[in-house]
């Protein structure tokens, strides 16, 4: 089993509520604040992007489903701040700080003048790493969708694709391996591939025999298929 | 190391239920602790509310339509091309551009969260992050696209790109008919956000005032 966020292919959801392109970027002011405070807190360097994703996935299924998008961000941020000792549970409950943060952490505060360069720099995930075992055109099988390293742990292999045959489309070189990095176990770079799957293999009633789904798969997700 | 015992120990439960108050509480605490600069928050918001958005992706598409060498380089390896244009950055560190043809239509999703090419398209719209889109577009893309008003012919196969790593995707839509000789600025006016996600087509030439 995976977690509630892993919803690709799920049945039962209604029509997409399409908002026009002219809709404001942030529907409410607090959406914008939620995004900004999450980015600014991330800049303190106390957790990785992978850990941040996993903290949203670790929301209880009930919270994940009842929270709107940015409510998930805020809840996950609060959880990470406490888990990493940046903010205490007392401070959260009181809504105010009990003490200043340690000097070395305050030194990492993202200043307004540093925002633009930091956003332009981003956080590239490409790393030196092992040479790829597979090449474009190779047939592979995706391993069973399950948590790779840790029960309930983070993985980027969606459940709908687990166990399916696929063809390697592109190799992107080695990238940080989220299944390890999300848990503080190191970046452990792995070759990253785009693989393509036939809709007819994935779904009982595919819409069209030639339709396809691609996903980006780390090498530990793949085994050779002769 | 984080284990699933955190599953039963959610600190966020002590925050007030109203989301605007929750955000306010976190912002207040972090500011008081000296960890967040309110002016930096304003700068981040201004960036994504006003400066970075689909107009950036539209410039790339328009240039690809106008310049075959640029188009070839972009499809081969978008990274250096976008770097040169100053269009890489957070949530767009690694980008692949995929081209629509009469034989194949491409559409982008992130079924696991909300991965989206921020430096090219800005912050994703609500529908892109919705359960309905994430759950359904991989299994029934044609029905989902029809909800956007996009009906695909049977001759066109659909390839759905699920963004499951740090690679971000941009669709290069087909150039609308009747735009021969248009310059890049005029072509860019035809490019919609949804056409670059694959849930729409660009505007037709007669939908914008002629150059």
mmCIF file of C-alpha atoms in Angstrom, chain A residues 3-14 64-65 160 203, chain B residues 111 130-140:
data_model
loop_
_atom_site.group_PDB
_atom_site.id
_atom_site.type_symbol
_atom_site.label_atom_id
_atom_site.label_comp_id
_atom_site.label_asym_id
_atom_site.label_seq_id
_atom_site.Cartn_x
_atom_site.Cartn_y
_atom_site.Cartn_z
ATOM 1 C CA UNK A 3 -0.593 6.724 0.795
ATOM 2 C CA UNK A 4 -3.621 8.863 0.086
ATOM 3 C CA UNK A 5 -1.725 11.348 -2.097
ATOM 4 C CA UNK A 6 -0.996 8.567 -4.617
ATOM 5 C CA UNK A 7 -4.278 9.021 -6.493
ATOM 6 C CA UNK A 8 -3.392 8.577 -10.181
ATOM 7 C CA UNK A 9 -5.988 6.393 -11.905
ATOM 8 C CA UNK A 10 -8.380 6.444 -8.935
ATOM 9 C CA UNK A 11 -12.107 6.149 -9.690
ATOM 10 C CA UNK A 12 -14.880 8.317 -8.318
ATOM 11 C CA UNK A 13 -13.686 11.897 -8.754
ATOM 12 C CA UNK A 14 -16.036 14.281 -10.542
ATOM 13 C CA UNK A 64 -5.187 15.233 3.465
ATOM 14 C CA UNK A 65 -8.656 14.945 1.977
ATOM 15 C CA UNK A 160 -0.875 2.700 -10.798
ATOM 16 C CA UNK A 203 -6.229 0.381 -17.659
ATOM 17 C CA UNK B 111 -0.379 12.676 -9.860
ATOM 18 C CA UNK B 130 -7.112 19.247 -7.803
ATOM 19 C CA UNK B 131 -7.863 15.623 -6.963
ATOM 20 C CA UNK B 132 -10.115 15.430 -10.024
ATOM 21 C CA UNK B 133 -7.318 16.310 -12.451
ATOM 22 C CA UNK B 134 -4.567 14.339 -10.706
ATOM 23 C CA UNK B 135 -6.662 11.195 -10.326
ATOM 24 C CA UNK B 136 -8.333 11.140 -13.720
ATOM 25 C CA UNK B 137 -6.085 12.572 -16.423
ATOM 26 C CA UNK B 138 -3.749 9.564 -16.491
ATOM 27 C CA UNK B 139 -6.638 7.114 -16.933
ATOM 28 C CA UNK B 140 -9.114 9.077 -19.051
#
